[in-house]
Amino acid sequence: MLVHAVTPIVVGSAEVARRQARYDALAPAGVRVVLSDLAPDGPRALDTADQVRHSEELVAAALSAAPAGDAVLPDCVLDTGVPVDGGRLGGRPALGLLRLTVGAAVAAGHRVGAVARNRAIADELLDRVTAYGWAGSFDEVAVLDLQVTDIDDAARWDEAMRPALLAARAAGVTAVVNGCSAVDTAVRDPDLPLVLDPIRTGLGVLGALGGTPAR
């Protein structure tokens, strides 16, 4: 299965290569993701609601025009540019890491929460979860107050995430979505809620289902 993905912000060739390596390492057998950078006039960060909306427009256009493949995917836990009802972009199934990840966790009986680096992303993530119909199984999105430059700093991210995981545990949350699909997190503590990497979890679900249905 070939999936074409697009970053939600302009990241440059070095960061595209780093993110591509994550897909290569985490994608299950039979699933291949090919990542492209967003158009040069796109946002450099998602720090405001306006930047999120701008990203949505550009990502949807890029995915609609992607080369031939089996599906398209925004490289973002916000499912940027993907219709809320799933649907198709450019005639191909439009996948969403958040939909795949939270859907699987809710189906498995988890009480779910999430972390995000800023308020704009947190608000959008919560809006998406609500639109998908999972608000009853969802607690909250904790804001880590991190910068876009912290995305490739796993140690910094893990340090900021630990207090949020402790609070989530106290609230009865059993699984927490790491609200940035480009972050390598090393938190694996059995005394804390399960941390869900959107790429590992989302593509794992896709692989278990054998990809998208034939049309």
PDB file of C-alpha atoms in Angstrom:
ATOM      1  CA  MET A   1       0.000   0.000   0.000  1.00  0.00           C
ATOM      2  CA  LEU A   2       1.447   3.369  -1.073  1.00  0.00           C
ATOM      3  CA  VAL A   3       0.430   6.430   0.941  1.00  0.00           C
ATOM      4  CA  HIS A   4       1.429   9.966  -0.031  1.00  0.00           C
ATOM      5  CA  ALA A   5       1.824  12.342   2.922  1.00  0.00           C
ATOM      6  CA  VAL A   6       2.416  16.095   3.220  1.00  0.00           C
ATOM      7  CA  THR A   7       3.802  18.039   6.176  1.00  0.00           C
ATOM      8  CA  PRO A   8       1.432  20.584   7.789  1.00  0.00           C
ATOM      9  CA  ILE A   9       4.140  23.257   7.879  1.00  0.00           C
ATOM     10  CA  VAL A  10       7.176  24.097   5.775  1.00  0.00           C
ATOM     11  CA  VAL A  11      10.050  22.156   7.354  1.00  0.00           C
ATOM     12  CA  GLY A  12      12.882  21.946   4.791  1.00  0.00           C
ATOM     13  CA  SER A  13      14.721  18.994   3.306  1.00  0.00           C
ATOM     14  CA  ALA A  14      16.601  17.900   6.439  1.00  0.00           C
ATOM     15  CA  GLU A  15      13.444  17.686   8.540  1.00  0.00           C
ATOM     16  CA  VAL A  16      11.540  15.949   5.728  1.00  0.00           C
ATOM     17  CA  ALA A  17      14.325  13.343   5.699  1.00  0.00           C
ATOM     18  CA  ARG A  18      14.099  12.894   9.488  1.00  0.00           C
ATOM     19  CA  ARG A  19      10.337  12.477   9.358  1.00  0.00           C
ATOM     20  CA  GLN A  20      10.575  10.135   6.381  1.00  0.00           C
ATOM     21  CA  ALA A  21      12.977   7.961   8.367  1.00  0.00           C
ATOM     22  CA  ARG A  22      10.357   7.723  11.139  1.00  0.00           C
ATOM     23  CA  TYR A  23       7.749   6.526   8.665  1.00  0.00           C
ATOM     24  CA  ASP A  24      10.187   4.009   7.218  1.00  0.00           C
ATOM     25  CA  ALA A  25      10.962   2.684  10.704  1.00  0.00           C
ATOM     26  CA  LEU A  26       7.387   2.606  12.039  1.00  0.00           C
ATOM     27  CA  ALA A  27       5.294   1.607   9.042  1.00  0.00           C
ATOM     28  CA  PRO A  28       4.206  -2.053   9.172  1.00  0.00           C
ATOM     29  CA  ALA A  29       4.985  -4.516   6.419  1.00  0.00           C
ATOM     30  CA  GLY A  30       3.012  -3.755   3.298  1.00  0.00           C
ATOM     31  CA  VAL A  31       2.585  -0.028   4.050  1.00  0.00           C
ATOM     32  CA  ARG A  32       4.881   2.572   2.487  1.00  0.00           C
ATOM     33  CA  VAL A  33       4.553   6.301   3.211  1.00  0.00           C
ATOM     34  CA  VAL A  34       6.228   8.866   0.951  1.00  0.00           C
ATOM     35  CA  LEU A  35       6.484  12.308   2.568  1.00  0.00           C
ATOM     36  CA  SER A  36       6.666  15.705   0.852  1.00  0.00           C
ATOM     37  CA  ASP A  37       7.172  19.196   2.243  1.00  0.00           C
ATOM     38  CA  LEU A  38       4.348  21.724   2.238  1.00  0.00           C
ATOM     39  CA  ALA A  39       4.374  24.453  -0.424  1.00  0.00           C
ATOM     40  CA  PRO A  40       6.894  27.260   0.311  1.00  0.00           C
ATOM     41  CA  ASP A  41       4.136  29.783   1.027  1.00  0.00           C
ATOM     42  CA  GLY A  42       2.821  27.665   3.874  1.00  0.00           C
ATOM     43  CA  PRO A  43       3.175  28.411   7.590  1.00  0.00           C
ATOM     44  CA  ARG A  44       6.420  27.641   9.420  1.00  0.00           C
ATOM     45  CA  ALA A  45       4.558  26.744  12.615  1.00  0.00           C
ATOM     46  CA  LEU A  46       1.024  26.106  13.850  1.00  0.00           C
ATOM     47  CA  ASP A  47       0.908  28.696  16.610  1.00  0.00           C
ATOM     48  CA  THR A  48      -2.442  30.344  15.832  1.00  0.00           C
ATOM     49  CA  ALA A  49      -5.873  29.322  14.589  1.00  0.00           C
ATOM     50  CA  ASP A  50      -5.239  31.286  11.374  1.00  0.00           C
ATOM     51  CA  GLN A  51      -2.078  29.286  10.716  1.00  0.00           C
ATOM     52  CA  VAL A  52      -4.002  26.050  11.268  1.00  0.00           C
ATOM     53  CA  ARG A  53      -6.654  27.144   8.725  1.00  0.00           C
ATOM     54  CA  HIS A  54      -3.968  28.172   6.204  1.00  0.00           C
ATOM     55  CA  SER A  55      -2.279  24.806   6.649  1.00  0.00           C
ATOM     56  CA  GLU A  56      -5.580  22.987   6.111  1.00  0.00           C
ATOM     57  CA  GLU A  57      -6.132  24.683   2.758  1.00  0.00           C
ATOM     58  CA  LEU A  58      -2.619  23.977   1.473  1.00  0.00           C
ATOM     59  CA  VAL A  59      -2.479  20.395   2.753  1.00  0.00           C
ATOM     60  CA  ALA A  60      -5.851  19.542   1.210  1.00  0.00           C
ATOM     61  CA  ALA A  61      -4.723  20.977  -2.123  1.00  0.00           C
ATOM     62  CA  ALA A  62      -1.396  19.145  -1.995  1.00  0.00           C
ATOM     63  CA  LEU A  63      -2.974  15.817  -1.109  1.00  0.00           C
ATOM     64  CA  SER A  64      -5.598  16.238  -3.824  1.00  0.00           C
ATOM     65  CA  ALA A  65      -2.772  16.697  -6.351  1.00  0.00           C
ATOM     66  CA  ALA A  66      -0.493  13.965  -4.978  1.00  0.00           C
ATOM     67  CA  PRO A  67       1.001  11.364  -7.351  1.00  0.00           C
ATOM     68  CA  ALA A  68      -0.717   8.060  -7.941  1.00  0.00           C
ATOM     69  CA  GLY A  69      -1.090   5.917  -4.839  1.00  0.00           C
ATOM     70  CA  ASP A  70      -3.556   4.058  -2.657  1.00  0.00           C
ATOM     71  CA  ALA A  71      -4.293   6.781  -0.087  1.00  0.00           C
ATOM     72  CA  VAL A  72      -3.216  10.221   1.151  1.00  0.00           C
ATOM     73  CA  LEU A  73      -2.316  11.361   4.652  1.00  0.00           C
ATOM     74  CA  PRO A  74      -1.452  14.646   6.356  1.00  0.00           C
ATOM     75  CA  ASP A  75       1.748  14.333   8.392  1.00  0.00           C
ATOM     76  CA  CYS A  76      -0.064  15.807  11.386  1.00  0.00           C
ATOM     77  CA  VAL A  77      -2.060  14.542  14.344  1.00  0.00           C
ATOM     78  CA  LEU A  78      -4.704  17.191  13.606  1.00  0.00           C
ATOM     79  CA  ASP A  79      -5.741  15.314  10.437  1.00  0.00           C
ATOM     80  CA  THR A  80      -5.130  18.600   8.657  1.00  0.00           C
ATOM     81  CA  GLY A  81      -7.206  19.027   5.506  1.00  0.00           C
ATOM     82  CA  VAL A  82      -9.025  15.711   5.904  1.00  0.00           C
ATOM     83  CA  PRO A  83     -12.836  15.933   5.758  1.00  0.00           C
ATOM     84  CA  VAL A  84     -14.373  15.168   9.151  1.00  0.00           C
ATOM     85  CA  ASP A  85     -16.345  12.325   7.605  1.00  0.00           C
ATOM     86  CA  GLY A  86     -13.162  10.831   6.147  1.00  0.00           C
ATOM     87  CA  GLY A  87     -13.984  10.811   2.484  1.00  0.00           C
ATOM     88  CA  ARG A  88     -11.496  11.200  -0.342  1.00  0.00           C
ATOM     89  CA  LEU A  89      -9.021  13.763  -1.633  1.00  0.00           C
ATOM     90  CA  GLY A  90      -7.959  13.568  -5.256  1.00  0.00           C
ATOM     91  CA  GLY A  91     -10.051  10.437  -5.637  1.00  0.00           C
ATOM     92  CA  ARG A  92      -8.148   8.497  -2.960  1.00  0.00           C
ATOM     93  CA  PRO A  93      -9.044   7.674   0.650  1.00  0.00           C
ATOM     94  CA  ALA A  94      -7.987  10.499   2.989  1.00  0.00           C
ATOM     95  CA  LEU A  95      -6.501   8.964   6.118  1.00  0.00           C
ATOM     96  CA  GLY A  96      -6.047  10.670   9.476  1.00  0.00           C
ATOM     97  CA  LEU A  97      -3.548   9.740  12.180  1.00  0.00           C
ATOM     98  CA  LEU A  98      -5.816  11.124  14.911  1.00  0.00           C
ATOM     99  CA  ARG A  99      -8.861   9.258  13.645  1.00  0.00           C
ATOM    100  CA  LEU A 100      -6.943   5.969  13.396  1.00  0.00           C
ATOM    101  CA  THR A 101      -5.217   6.379  16.768  1.00  0.00           C
ATOM    102  CA  VAL A 102      -8.054   7.629  18.973  1.00  0.00           C
ATOM    103  CA  GLY A 103     -10.577   5.392  17.249  1.00  0.00           C
ATOM    104  CA  ALA A 104      -8.506   2.312  18.047  1.00  0.00           C
ATOM    105  CA  ALA A 105      -7.915   3.422  21.641  1.00  0.00           C
ATOM    106  CA  VAL A 106     -11.601   4.120  22.266  1.00  0.00           C
ATOM    107  CA  ALA A 107     -12.575   0.805  20.676  1.00  0.00           C
ATOM    108  CA  ALA A 108     -10.124  -0.937  23.030  1.00  0.00           C
ATOM    109  CA  GLY A 109     -11.841   0.620  26.057  1.00  0.00           C
ATOM    110  CA  HIS A 110      -9.332   3.349  26.913  1.00  0.00           C
ATOM    111  CA  ARG A 111     -10.117   6.663  28.515  1.00  0.00           C
ATOM    112  CA  VAL A 112      -8.095   8.925  26.232  1.00  0.00           C
ATOM    113  CA  GLY A 113      -6.276  12.230  26.647  1.00  0.00           C
ATOM    114  CA  ALA A 114      -3.635  14.061  24.655  1.00  0.00           C
ATOM    115  CA  VAL A 115      -0.773  16.508  24.906  1.00  0.00           C
ATOM    116  CA  ALA A 116       0.033  19.329  22.485  1.00  0.00           C
ATOM    117  CA  ARG A 117       2.821  21.862  22.362  1.00  0.00           C
ATOM    118  CA  ASN A 118       0.564  24.944  22.363  1.00  0.00           C
ATOM    119  CA  ARG A 119      -2.997  26.107  22.889  1.00  0.00           C
ATOM    120  CA  ALA A 120      -3.857  26.504  19.190  1.00  0.00           C
ATOM    121  CA  ILE A 121      -2.995  22.871  18.482  1.00  0.00           C
ATOM    122  CA  ALA A 122      -4.703  21.688  21.667  1.00  0.00           C
ATOM    123  CA  ASP A 123      -7.941  23.464  20.776  1.00  0.00           C
ATOM    124  CA  GLU A 124      -7.925  22.079  17.244  1.00  0.00           C
ATOM    125  CA  LEU A 125      -7.190  18.550  18.439  1.00  0.00           C
ATOM    126  CA  LEU A 126     -10.080  18.667  20.907  1.00  0.00           C
ATOM    127  CA  ASP A 127     -12.396  20.051  18.226  1.00  0.00           C
ATOM    128  CA  ARG A 128     -11.453  17.145  15.946  1.00  0.00           C
ATOM    129  CA  VAL A 129     -12.032  14.522  18.618  1.00  0.00           C
ATOM    130  CA  THR A 130     -15.425  16.066  19.353  1.00  0.00           C
ATOM    131  CA  ALA A 131     -16.334  16.177  15.664  1.00  0.00           C
ATOM    132  CA  TYR A 132     -15.429  12.493  15.365  1.00  0.00           C
ATOM    133  CA  GLY A 133     -17.899  11.709  18.159  1.00  0.00           C
ATOM    134  CA  TRP A 134     -15.464  10.588  20.871  1.00  0.00           C
ATOM    135  CA  ALA A 135     -15.873  13.399  23.414  1.00  0.00           C
ATOM    136  CA  GLY A 136     -17.477  10.975  25.886  1.00  0.00           C
ATOM    137  CA  SER A 137     -14.298   8.879  26.001  1.00  0.00           C
ATOM    138  CA  PHE A 138     -11.907  11.823  25.983  1.00  0.00           C
ATOM    139  CA  ASP A 139     -10.572  13.834  28.921  1.00  0.00           C
ATOM    140  CA  GLU A 140      -8.543  16.866  27.806  1.00  0.00           C
ATOM    141  CA  VAL A 141      -5.522  18.070  25.854  1.00  0.00           C
ATOM    142  CA  ALA A 142      -2.700  19.238  28.123  1.00  0.00           C
ATOM    143  CA  VAL A 143      -0.622  22.134  26.776  1.00  0.00           C
ATOM    144  CA  LEU A 144       3.152  21.631  27.031  1.00  0.00           C
ATOM    145  CA  ASP A 145       4.161  25.226  26.154  1.00  0.00           C
ATOM    146  CA  LEU A 146       6.855  24.143  23.702  1.00  0.00           C
ATOM    147  CA  GLN A 147       8.148  25.732  20.507  1.00  0.00           C
ATOM    148  CA  VAL A 148       8.220  24.293  16.995  1.00  0.00           C
ATOM    149  CA  THR A 149      12.004  23.988  17.400  1.00  0.00           C
ATOM    150  CA  ASP A 150      11.429  21.474  20.213  1.00  0.00           C
ATOM    151  CA  ILE A 151       9.813  18.942  17.869  1.00  0.00           C
ATOM    152  CA  ASP A 152      13.102  17.196  17.128  1.00  0.00           C
ATOM    153  CA  ASP A 153      14.269  17.348  20.783  1.00  0.00           C
ATOM    154  CA  ALA A 154      12.899  14.118  22.251  1.00  0.00           C
ATOM    155  CA  ALA A 155      14.437  14.674  25.688  1.00  0.00           C
ATOM    156  CA  ARG A 156      12.894  18.149  26.003  1.00  0.00           C
ATOM    157  CA  TRP A 157       9.518  16.827  24.876  1.00  0.00           C
ATOM    158  CA  ASP A 158       9.595  13.900  27.307  1.00  0.00           C
ATOM    159  CA  GLU A 159      10.498  16.221  30.192  1.00  0.00           C
ATOM    160  CA  ALA A 160       7.575  18.506  29.418  1.00  0.00           C
ATOM    161  CA  MET A 161       5.185  15.598  28.966  1.00  0.00           C
ATOM    162  CA  ARG A 162       5.791  13.832  32.296  1.00  0.00           C
ATOM    163  CA  PRO A 163       3.762  16.228  34.521  1.00  0.00           C
ATOM    164  CA  ALA A 164       0.900  16.003  32.015  1.00  0.00           C
ATOM    165  CA  LEU A 165       1.005  12.211  32.197  1.00  0.00           C
ATOM    166  CA  LEU A 166       0.861  12.311  35.992  1.00  0.00           C
ATOM    167  CA  ALA A 167      -2.181  14.603  35.833  1.00  0.00           C
ATOM    168  CA  ALA A 168      -3.792  12.354  33.227  1.00  0.00           C
ATOM    169  CA  ARG A 169      -3.307   9.321  35.453  1.00  0.00           C
ATOM    170  CA  ALA A 170      -4.951  11.158  38.336  1.00  0.00           C
ATOM    171  CA  ALA A 171      -7.919  11.940  36.083  1.00  0.00           C
ATOM    172  CA  GLY A 172      -8.404   8.290  35.163  1.00  0.00           C
ATOM    173  CA  VAL A 173      -6.916   8.538  31.678  1.00  0.00           C
ATOM    174  CA  THR A 174      -5.342   5.297  30.448  1.00  0.00           C
ATOM    175  CA  ALA A 175      -3.934   6.372  27.060  1.00  0.00           C
ATOM    176  CA  VAL A 176      -2.471   9.715  25.982  1.00  0.00           C
ATOM    177  CA  VAL A 177      -1.996  10.734  22.351  1.00  0.00           C
ATOM    178  CA  ASN A 178       1.311  12.489  21.749  1.00  0.00           C
ATOM    179  CA  GLY A 179      -0.022  15.516  19.908  1.00  0.00           C
ATOM    180  CA  CYS A 180       2.765  15.803  17.368  1.00  0.00           C
ATOM    181  CA  SER A 181       3.324  12.975  14.925  1.00  0.00           C
ATOM    182  CA  ALA A 182       6.911  14.087  14.257  1.00  0.00           C
ATOM    183  CA  VAL A 183       8.168  13.619  17.827  1.00  0.00           C
ATOM    184  CA  ASP A 184      10.162  10.620  19.014  1.00  0.00           C
ATOM    185  CA  THR A 185       9.082  10.090  22.601  1.00  0.00           C
ATOM    186  CA  ALA A 186      10.826   7.602  24.873  1.00  0.00           C
ATOM    187  CA  VAL A 187       8.284   7.554  27.726  1.00  0.00           C
ATOM    188  CA  ARG A 188       7.501   3.904  28.522  1.00  0.00           C
ATOM    189  CA  ASP A 189       6.449   3.872  32.182  1.00  0.00           C
ATOM    190  CA  PRO A 190       3.977   1.169  33.258  1.00  0.00           C
ATOM    191  CA  ASP A 191       2.840   3.414  36.130  1.00  0.00           C
ATOM    192  CA  LEU A 192       1.732   6.128  33.703  1.00  0.00           C
ATOM    193  CA  PRO A 193      -0.908   6.154  30.946  1.00  0.00           C
ATOM    194  CA  LEU A 194       0.082   4.517  27.688  1.00  0.00           C
ATOM    195  CA  VAL A 195       1.645   7.080  25.333  1.00  0.00           C
ATOM    196  CA  LEU A 196       0.331   6.671  21.799  1.00  0.00           C
ATOM    197  CA  ASP A 197       2.667   7.640  18.961  1.00  0.00           C
ATOM    198  CA  PRO A 198       0.222   8.634  16.185  1.00  0.00           C
ATOM    199  CA  ILE A 199       2.386   7.196  13.415  1.00  0.00           C
ATOM    200  CA  ARG A 200       3.133   3.910  15.145  1.00  0.00           C
ATOM    201  CA  THR A 201      -0.481   3.462  16.265  1.00  0.00           C
ATOM    202  CA  GLY A 202      -2.264   4.833  13.221  1.00  0.00           C
ATOM    203  CA  LEU A 203      -0.207   2.959  10.658  1.00  0.00           C
ATOM    204  CA  GLY A 204      -0.330  -0.141  12.850  1.00  0.00           C
ATOM    205  CA  VAL A 205      -4.121  -0.082  12.648  1.00  0.00           C
ATOM    206  CA  LEU A 206      -3.924   0.426   8.903  1.00  0.00           C
ATOM    207  CA  GLY A 207      -1.535  -2.492   8.546  1.00  0.00           C
ATOM    208  CA  ALA A 208      -3.705  -4.754  10.687  1.00  0.00           C
ATOM    209  CA  LEU A 209      -6.670  -4.007   8.420  1.00  0.00           C
ATOM    210  CA  GLY A 210      -4.662  -4.768   5.313  1.00  0.00           C
ATOM    211  CA  GLY A 211      -4.754  -1.168   4.085  1.00  0.00           C
ATOM    212  CA  THR A 212      -7.733   0.657   2.638  1.00  0.00           C
ATOM    213  CA  PRO A 213     -10.593  -1.164   0.919  1.00  0.00           C
ATOM    214  CA  ALA A 214     -10.354  -1.717  -2.819  1.00  0.00           C
ATOM    215  CA  ARG A 215     -12.611   0.561  -4.864  1.00  0.00           C
TER     216      ARG A 215
END
